[in-house]
Coordinates of C-alpha atoms in Angstrom, one line a residue:
M1 CA 4.5 -4.8 -2.3
L2 CA 4.9 -2.2 0.4
F3 CA 3.0 -2.3 3.7
N4 CA 2.4 1.4 3.4
S5 CA 0.9 1.2 -0.1
F6 CA -2.6 1.3 -1.6
E7 CA -2.0 -2.1 -3.1
F8 CA -1.5 -3.6 0.4
L9 CA -4.6 -1.8 1.7
L10 CA -6.6 -3.9 -0.8
F11 CA -4.4 -7.0 -0.6
L12 CA -4.7 -7.7 3.1
P13 CA -8.5 -7.5 3.5
T14 CA -8.9 -9.6 0.5
V15 CA -6.6 -12.3 1.8
F16 CA -8.3 -12.1 5.2
L17 CA -11.8 -12.6 3.9
L18 CA -10.8 -15.5 1.5
Y19 CA -8.6 -17.1 4.1
W20 CA -11.4 -17.3 6.8
F21 CA -14.6 -17.5 4.8
V22 CA -13.6 -19.4 1.6
F23 CA -10.5 -21.5 2.2
R24 CA -11.4 -22.9 5.6
E25 CA -9.6 -26.3 5.5
R26 CA -6.1 -26.2 6.9
R27 CA -4.1 -27.5 3.9
V28 CA -6.1 -25.3 1.5
Q29 CA -5.4 -22.3 3.8
N30 CA -1.6 -23.2 3.7
M31 CA -1.7 -23.4 -0.1
F32 CA -3.5 -20.1 -0.3
I33 CA -0.9 -18.5 1.9
V34 CA 1.9 -19.7 -0.4
V35 CA 0.1 -18.3 -3.4
C36 CA -0.6 -14.9 -1.7
S37 CA 3.0 -14.8 -0.4
Y38 CA 4.5 -15.4 -3.8
I39 CA 2.2 -12.7 -5.3
F40 CA 3.3 -10.3 -2.5
Y41 CA 7.0 -11.1 -3.0
G42 CA 6.8 -11.1 -6.8
W43 CA 5.2 -7.6 -6.8
W44 CA 8.8 -6.2 -6.8
D45 CA 10.2 -8.6 -9.4
W46 CA 8.8 -11.9 -10.4
K47 CA 12.3 -13.3 -11.2
F48 CA 13.0 -13.2 -7.4
L49 CA 10.5 -16.0 -7.0
F50 CA 12.8 -18.6 -8.6
L51 CA 15.4 -17.8 -5.9
I52 CA 13.1 -18.2 -2.9
A53 CA 11.6 -21.3 -4.4
F54 CA 15.0 -22.9 -4.9
T55 CA 16.1 -22.0 -1.3
S56 CA 12.9 -23.5 0.0
L57 CA 13.3 -26.6 -2.0
C58 CA 16.9 -27.2 -1.0
S59 CA 16.1 -26.8 2.7
Y60 CA 12.9 -28.9 2.5
I61 CA 14.8 -31.8 0.8
S62 CA 17.8 -31.5 3.3
G63 CA 15.4 -31.9 6.2
I64 CA 13.9 -35.1 4.8
L65 CA 17.3 -36.5 4.0
I66 CA 18.6 -35.8 7.5
E67 CA 15.7 -37.5 9.0
R68 CA 15.9 -40.5 6.7
H69 CA 19.5 -41.1 7.7
D70 CA 18.9 -41.0 11.4
G71 CA 21.7 -42.6 13.3
R72 CA 24.3 -41.9 10.5
R73 CA 25.7 -38.8 12.1
Q74 CA 28.4 -38.1 9.6
L75 CA 26.1 -38.3 6.6
Q76 CA 23.6 -36.1 8.4
Q77 CA 26.3 -33.6 9.0
C78 CA 27.3 -33.6 5.3
I79 CA 23.7 -33.1 4.2
S80 CA 23.2 -30.2 6.7
A81 CA 26.5 -28.6 5.7
S82 CA 25.8 -28.9 2.0
N83 CA 22.5 -27.1 2.4
I84 CA 24.1 -24.4 4.5
I85 CA 26.9 -24.0 1.9
I86 CA 24.4 -23.8 -1.0
N87 CA 22.3 -21.1 0.8
L88 CA 25.4 -19.1 1.8
I89 CA 26.8 -19.2 -1.7
I90 CA 23.5 -17.8 -3.1
L91 CA 23.6 -15.1 -0.4
G92 CA 27.3 -14.4 -1.0
V93 CA 27.0 -14.1 -4.8
F94 CA 24.1 -11.7 -4.7
K95 CA 25.1 -9.7 -1.6
Y96 CA 28.9 -9.9 -1.2
Y97 CA 30.6 -10.9 -4.4
N98 CA 31.3 -7.4 -5.7
F99 CA 32.4 -6.3 -2.2
F100 CA 35.0 -9.0 -1.9
V101 CA 36.2 -8.6 -5.5
D102 CA 36.6 -4.9 -5.1
N103 CA 38.6 -5.3 -1.8
I104 CA 40.8 -8.1 -3.1
A105 CA 41.6 -5.9 -6.1
V106 CA 42.6 -3.1 -3.8
I107 CA 44.9 -5.5 -1.9
T108 CA 46.5 -7.0 -5.0
R109 CA 47.0 -3.5 -6.5
S110 CA 49.0 -2.5 -3.4
F111 CA 51.4 -5.3 -4.2
G112 CA 51.8 -4.2 -7.8
H113 CA 49.4 -6.7 -9.3
E114 CA 46.2 -5.7 -11.3
L115 CA 43.3 -8.1 -10.7
D116 CA 40.9 -8.3 -13.5
W117 CA 38.0 -10.1 -12.0
P118 CA 34.6 -9.1 -13.4
T119 CA 32.0 -7.6 -11.1
L120 CA 28.3 -8.6 -11.3
N121 CA 25.6 -6.1 -12.3
I122 CA 22.8 -7.8 -10.4
V123 CA 20.0 -6.5 -8.2
L124 CA 20.0 -7.6 -4.6
P125 CA 16.8 -9.7 -4.0
V126 CA 14.5 -8.1 -1.4
G127 CA 14.7 -9.7 2.0
I128 CA 17.2 -12.4 0.9
S129 CA 19.1 -12.3 4.2
F130 CA 15.9 -12.8 6.2
Y131 CA 14.5 -15.8 4.4
T132 CA 17.9 -17.4 4.0
F133 CA 18.5 -17.3 7.7
Q134 CA 15.0 -18.7 8.3
A135 CA 15.8 -21.6 6.0
L136 CA 19.2 -22.2 7.6
S137 CA 17.7 -22.4 11.1
Y138 CA 15.3 -25.1 9.9
T139 CA 18.1 -27.4 8.6
I140 CA 20.2 -26.8 11.7
D141 CA 17.3 -27.5 14.1
V142 CA 16.4 -30.8 12.2
Y143 CA 20.0 -31.8 12.4
R144 CA 20.1 -31.0 16.1
G145 CA 16.9 -32.9 16.7
N146 CA 15.0 -29.8 17.9
I147 CA 12.3 -30.4 15.4
R148 CA 11.1 -33.2 13.2
A149 CA 11.4 -32.7 9.4
T150 CA 8.2 -31.9 7.7
H151 CA 7.2 -34.0 4.7
D152 CA 4.5 -31.6 3.5
P153 CA 6.0 -29.2 0.9
I154 CA 3.1 -26.8 1.2
E155 CA 3.6 -26.4 4.9
F156 CA 7.3 -25.8 4.4
F157 CA 7.0 -23.3 1.5
A158 CA 4.4 -21.4 3.5
Y159 CA 6.8 -21.3 6.5
I160 CA 9.6 -19.8 4.3
S161 CA 7.5 -17.4 2.3
F162 CA 4.9 -16.3 4.9
F163 CA 4.2 -12.8 3.5
P164 CA 3.8 -10.7 6.8
Q165 CA 7.4 -11.4 7.8
L166 CA 9.0 -12.4 4.5
V167 CA 10.8 -9.3 3.5
A168 CA 12.1 -7.8 6.8
G169 CA 11.3 -10.3 9.6
P170 CA 11.0 -11.1 12.3
I171 CA 13.2 -14.1 11.4
E172 CA 11.0 -17.0 12.6
R173 CA 12.3 -20.3 13.8
A174 CA 10.7 -23.5 12.5
T175 CA 10.2 -24.6 16.1
N176 CA 7.7 -21.7 16.5
L177 CA 6.1 -21.0 13.2
L178 CA 6.1 -24.4 11.4
P179 CA 3.9 -26.2 14.0
Q180 CA 1.3 -23.4 13.5
F181 CA 1.0 -24.4 9.8
Q182 CA 0.6 -28.0 10.9
S183 CA -2.3 -27.3 13.2
R184 CA -5.8 -26.1 12.5
R185 CA -6.4 -22.4 13.0
S186 CA -9.7 -20.9 14.3
F187 CA -10.6 -17.3 14.1
D188 CA -10.0 -15.4 17.4
Y189 CA -11.8 -12.1 17.5
G190 CA -9.6 -10.7 20.4
K191 CA -6.4 -11.7 18.7
A192 CA -7.5 -10.2 15.4
V193 CA -8.5 -6.9 17.1
D194 CA -5.2 -6.7 18.9
G195 CA -3.4 -7.4 15.6
C196 CA -5.2 -4.4 14.1
R197 CA -4.1 -2.2 17.0
Q198 CA -0.5 -3.3 16.6
M199 CA -0.6 -2.7 12.9
L200 CA -2.0 0.8 13.5
W201 CA 0.8 1.7 15.8
G202 CA 3.3 0.3 13.3
F203 CA 1.8 2.5 10.5
F204 CA 2.0 5.5 12.8
K205 CA 5.7 4.9 13.6
K206 CA 6.6 4.3 9.9
M207 CA 4.4 6.9 8.1
V208 CA 4.4 9.7 10.6
V209 CA 7.7 9.4 12.5
A210 CA 10.2 7.5 10.3
D211 CA 9.2 9.1 7.0
N212 CA 9.2 12.6 8.4
C213 CA 12.6 12.0 10.0
A214 CA 13.9 10.7 6.7
I215 CA 13.1 14.0 5.0
V216 CA 15.1 16.0 7.5
V217 CA 18.0 13.5 7.7
N218 CA 18.4 13.3 3.9
K219 CA 18.3 17.1 3.8
Y220 CA 21.3 17.6 6.0
W221 CA 23.3 14.3 5.9
D222 CA 25.4 14.6 2.7
S223 CA 26.3 18.3 3.3
Y224 CA 27.2 17.7 7.0
D225 CA 30.3 19.9 6.7
M226 CA 28.1 23.0 6.3
Y227 CA 26.4 22.7 9.7
P228 CA 27.4 23.1 13.3
G229 CA 27.9 20.1 15.6
A230 CA 24.7 20.8 17.5
Q231 CA 22.7 20.6 14.3
L232 CA 24.4 17.3 13.3
L233 CA 23.7 15.9 16.7
V234 CA 20.0 16.6 16.2
V235 CA 20.2 15.0 12.7
A236 CA 21.9 11.9 14.2
V237 CA 19.2 11.6 16.9
L238 CA 16.5 11.9 14.2
F239 CA 18.1 9.1 12.2
S240 CA 18.1 7.0 15.3
F241 CA 14.3 7.5 15.6
Q242 CA 14.0 7.0 11.8
I243 CA 15.6 3.6 11.8
Y244 CA 13.8 2.5 15.0
C245 CA 10.4 3.6 13.9
D246 CA 10.9 2.3 10.4
F247 CA 12.1 -1.2 11.4
S248 CA 10.0 -1.7 14.5
G249 CA 7.1 -0.3 12.6
Y250 CA 7.5 -3.0 10.0
S251 CA 7.7 -5.6 12.7
D252 CA 4.5 -4.3 14.3
I253 CA 2.7 -4.5 11.0
A254 CA 4.0 -7.9 10.3
I255 CA 3.1 -9.3 13.7
G256 CA -0.3 -7.7 13.5
S257 CA -1.0 -9.0 10.0
A258 CA 0.0 -12.5 11.1
R259 CA -2.4 -12.3 14.1
L260 CA -5.3 -11.5 11.7
L261 CA -4.6 -14.9 10.1
G262 CA -4.3 -16.8 13.4
F263 CA -0.5 -16.9 13.7
N264 CA 1.8 -15.7 16.5
L265 CA 5.1 -14.3 15.5
K266 CA 7.9 -13.7 18.0
R267 CA 8.4 -10.2 19.4
N268 CA 11.2 -8.4 17.5
F269 CA 11.6 -5.1 19.5
H270 CA 11.1 -4.5 23.2
Y271 CA 11.5 -0.7 23.7
P272 CA 15.3 -0.7 23.1
Y273 CA 15.8 3.0 23.6
F274 CA 14.9 2.5 27.3
S275 CA 18.0 0.2 27.7
R276 CA 20.4 0.9 30.5
D277 CA 23.5 -0.6 28.9
I278 CA 24.6 -1.8 25.4
S279 CA 24.0 -5.5 26.2
E280 CA 20.4 -4.7 27.2
F281 CA 20.0 -2.7 24.0
W282 CA 20.9 -5.7 21.9
R283 CA 18.5 -8.0 23.9
R284 CA 15.7 -5.5 23.0
W285 CA 16.7 -4.6 19.4
H286 CA 16.0 -6.9 16.4
I287 CA 15.5 -9.7 18.9
S288 CA 14.9 -12.4 16.2
L289 CA 18.3 -11.8 14.6
M290 CA 20.3 -11.5 17.8
T291 CA 18.8 -14.7 19.2
W292 CA 19.6 -16.4 15.9
F293 CA 23.3 -15.4 16.2
R294 CA 23.2 -16.4 19.9
D295 CA 21.9 -19.9 19.2
Y296 CA 23.8 -20.7 16.0
I297 CA 27.1 -18.9 16.4
Y298 CA 27.7 -17.6 20.0
F299 CA 26.7 -20.7 21.9
P300 CA 28.6 -23.1 19.6
L301 CA 31.7 -21.0 20.1
G302 CA 31.4 -21.4 23.8
G303 CA 29.1 -18.6 24.7
S304 CA 29.7 -17.1 28.1
R305 CA 30.9 -20.4 29.7
C306 CA 34.6 -19.8 29.0
S307 CA 37.3 -17.4 29.9
R308 CA 36.7 -13.7 29.6
A309 CA 39.1 -13.4 26.7
K310 CA 37.1 -16.1 24.8
V311 CA 33.8 -14.5 25.7
I312 CA 35.1 -11.2 24.2
R313 CA 36.3 -13.1 21.1
N314 CA 32.9 -14.7 20.7
T315 CA 31.2 -11.4 21.1
V316 CA 33.4 -9.8 18.5
I317 CA 32.8 -12.6 16.0
V318 CA 29.0 -12.3 16.5
F319 CA 29.0 -8.6 15.9
L320 CA 31.3 -8.7 12.9
V321 CA 29.0 -11.3 11.3
S322 CA 26.0 -9.1 12.3
G323 CA 27.7 -6.1 10.6
L324 CA 28.3 -8.1 7.4
W325 CA 24.7 -9.4 7.5
H326 CA 23.5 -5.9 7.3
G327 CA 25.4 -5.0 4.2
S328 CA 28.5 -5.4 2.1
D329 CA 30.4 -2.3 3.1
W330 CA 33.1 -1.5 5.7
T331 CA 30.8 0.9 7.5
F332 CA 28.7 -2.1 8.6
V333 CA 31.8 -4.0 9.7
V334 CA 33.0 -1.1 11.7
W335 CA 29.5 -0.6 13.2
G336 CA 29.5 -4.2 14.3
L337 CA 33.0 -3.9 15.7
Y338 CA 32.1 -0.7 17.5
H339 CA 29.2 -2.4 19.4
A340 CA 31.4 -5.5 20.2
L341 CA 34.1 -3.2 21.7
L342 CA 31.4 -1.4 23.8
I343 CA 30.1 -4.6 25.2
A344 CA 33.6 -5.8 25.9
L345 CA 34.3 -2.5 27.7
F346 CA 31.1 -2.7 29.7
M347 CA 32.0 -6.3 30.6
T348 CA 35.5 -5.5 31.7
L349 CA 34.3 -2.6 33.8
G350 CA 31.6 -4.7 35.4
L351 CA 28.8 -2.5 34.0
R352 CA 27.1 -5.2 32.1
H353 CA 23.9 -6.5 33.7
K354 CA 21.1 -8.8 32.7
Y355 CA 18.0 -6.9 33.7
E356 CA 14.9 -8.9 34.2
H357 CA 12.5 -5.9 33.7
V358 CA 12.3 -2.8 31.6
A359 CA 13.6 0.4 33.3
A360 CA 11.6 1.9 36.2
Y361 CA 9.6 -1.3 36.5
G362 CA 6.5 -0.7 38.6
K363 CA 7.2 3.0 38.8
K364 CA 6.1 6.0 36.7
L365 CA 9.5 7.6 36.3
P366 CA 13.1 6.3 36.3
S367 CA 15.6 7.0 39.1
L368 CA 18.4 9.5 38.4
K369 CA 20.7 6.5 38.0
E370 CA 18.5 4.8 35.5
L371 CA 17.9 8.0 33.6
S372 CA 21.6 8.6 33.3
Q373 CA 22.2 5.0 32.2
I374 CA 19.4 5.3 29.5
M375 CA 20.8 8.6 28.2
L376 CA 24.4 7.3 28.0
T377 CA 23.3 4.1 26.3
F378 CA 21.2 6.1 23.8
L379 CA 24.1 8.5 23.0
L380 CA 26.4 5.5 22.4
V381 CA 23.8 4.0 20.1
V382 CA 23.4 7.3 18.2
V383 CA 27.2 7.3 17.5
G384 CA 26.8 3.8 16.1
W385 CA 23.9 4.8 13.9
I386 CA 26.1 7.6 12.4
I387 CA 28.6 4.9 11.2
F388 CA 25.7 2.7 10.0
R389 CA 24.0 5.5 8.0
S390 CA 27.2 6.8 6.3
E391 CA 28.0 6.0 2.7
N392 CA 31.6 5.2 3.6
I393 CA 34.2 5.3 6.4
T394 CA 35.4 8.8 5.3
Q395 CA 31.9 10.2 5.6
A396 CA 31.4 8.6 9.0
A397 CA 34.6 10.0 10.3
G398 CA 33.9 13.4 8.9
F399 CA 30.4 13.6 10.3
L400 CA 31.6 12.5 13.8
S401 CA 34.5 14.9 13.6
Q402 CA 32.2 17.9 12.7
M403 CA 29.6 16.9 15.2
L404 CA 32.1 16.6 18.1
S405 CA 33.8 19.9 17.2
P406 CA 33.5 23.0 19.4
T407 CA 30.4 23.9 17.4
L408 CA 28.6 21.1 19.3
F409 CA 27.9 23.8 21.9
H410 CA 26.7 26.5 19.5
F411 CA 23.1 27.5 19.9
I412 CA 21.0 26.6 16.9
G413 CA 17.6 27.6 15.7
L414 CA 15.5 24.6 14.9
H415 CA 13.5 24.8 11.7
D416 CA 12.2 21.2 11.8
T417 CA 10.4 21.2 15.1
P418 CA 7.3 19.2 14.1
V419 CA 9.4 16.0 13.6
L420 CA 10.9 16.4 17.0
F421 CA 7.4 16.4 18.5
Y422 CA 6.6 13.2 16.6
C423 CA 9.7 11.6 18.1
L424 CA 8.7 12.9 21.6
A425 CA 5.2 11.5 21.2
V426 CA 6.6 8.0 20.4
I427 CA 8.9 8.1 23.5
I428 CA 6.2 9.3 25.8
I429 CA 3.6 6.8 24.6
E430 CA 6.0 3.8 24.6
W431 CA 7.3 4.8 28.1
I432 CA 3.7 4.7 29.4
Q433 CA 3.1 1.4 27.7
R434 CA 6.5 -0.2 28.3
D435 CA 5.1 -3.1 30.3
K436 CA 2.7 -3.9 27.4
E437 CA 3.4 -6.1 24.3
H438 CA 3.0 -3.0 22.1
A439 CA 2.3 0.7 22.6
L440 CA -1.3 0.6 21.4
D441 CA -2.2 -2.3 23.6
V442 CA -5.2 -0.6 25.2
G443 CA -7.5 -3.6 25.3
A444 CA -7.7 -3.4 29.1
V445 CA -9.2 0.1 28.9
K446 CA -12.8 -0.4 29.9
S447 CA -14.3 2.6 28.3
R448 CA -15.1 1.8 24.6
F449 CA -15.3 5.5 23.9
T450 CA -11.7 6.1 25.2
R451 CA -10.4 3.2 23.1
Y452 CA -12.0 4.4 19.9
A453 CA -10.9 8.0 20.6
I454 CA -7.3 6.7 20.8
Y455 CA -7.7 4.8 17.5
T456 CA -9.3 7.8 15.8
A457 CA -6.5 10.1 17.0
V458 CA -3.8 7.8 15.6
V459 CA -5.6 7.4 12.2
Y460 CA -6.1 11.2 12.1
A461 CA -2.3 11.7 12.7
I462 CA -1.4 9.3 10.0
Y463 CA -3.8 11.0 7.5
V464 CA -2.7 14.5 8.3
Y465 CA 1.0 14.3 9.1
A466 CA 2.3 11.4 6.9
P467 CA 4.3 12.8 4.0
K468 CA 2.7 12.5 0.6
E469 CA 5.6 10.5 -0.9
M470 CA 5.9 6.9 0.5
S471 CA 9.3 5.5 1.2
E472 CA 10.5 1.9 1.3
F473 CA 11.4 0.4 4.7
I474 CA 15.1 0.7 5.4
Y475 CA 15.7 -3.0 6.1
F476 CA 14.4 -4.0 2.7
Q477 CA 18.0 -3.5 1.5
F478 CA 19.2 -6.3 3.8

């Protein structure tokens, strides 16, 4: 079920009313969430439900077994490792089997041997990478002693399948979300209203900005060799806005939906396009995934508390895994490596900083230094998105080569100016609101007329400027 669908427009209010006014006891509410989440997820294909149920069951049992054998560290380690391996095998078969078979076949063919391994004609389950990582983090945290294992299967199944963030995150930790299923929730009017505001901003970013950008990007991308470099640069920038507004829009809707039901999900985006270096960008983009890699891969490898060479090694490993997490194609691997090398370069040159606040904190405009840092970082990110968006390495290289040719400086006539104004509107509004939790956080505005005028303007923009054809969220494929 798509957030931007008529079905969801009926689904969410129905869930909200039944959740607060009919199923008022905590355990019953949890059971209701499980049922609603499975309906939501099964809307794509009911057969996917068996997979998420199996993943949930394995992780639930592993947590209990780890707790039961407290003090027997080796046995706990085996239980934890077994669950991790089971989950990774499931993810690997559905997402990476054909990729590895095809590449092994190419390697063996180069040595004169023909490999006749069969490939699998299977559909990638929606959101499998998200809920698998959520299940893995639970087992690891129980093993580490960061959280006690839950003995209530309803609580745990609700934690894994919670519909607002099930398909495309944020990837929640059991330490944050599971205790919320274990405690009684009470309706908070202020939280619910703010959740609606955040959802509204998410719908605007997805339906007005991302979907309109997608139309232009799809129009030019595959025939890139027919256009001058300047035109391709505009297309690449539009894709950068498309993927940001698409993914962060989903996160806004997810977080807002959860708040309607009394839950607090972790922030997943923190105005990443205002970053002043690549490291800051990755602290502000897809925060739930990057902190997952930090806590479960980067820190165990030694993190930053080792030699510079090992820090660079750890960074490369994290971004290679991040690239593979996004998809089974060499473009994602190269994209991950590209960002790892950028971070290593910034680190070597002493240009990597850990900023405490967003750019121009306490000021209206950035300094010239900050502006140049933001623009450079954004351009580097745009280059990365070209690799990410391309169908293969050949297309990525061809697009970059054509974009960076002398035609980059040719004057072009823009025929898609409305979408540029939509992008500009997002940048201006988010810049003004960059010290807020989300861009439509206007609860502090005293004038009720002003607040409702803002809401009306956003709703009007969605109604008038959203394309007629709805598109899926980009990160559903991961």
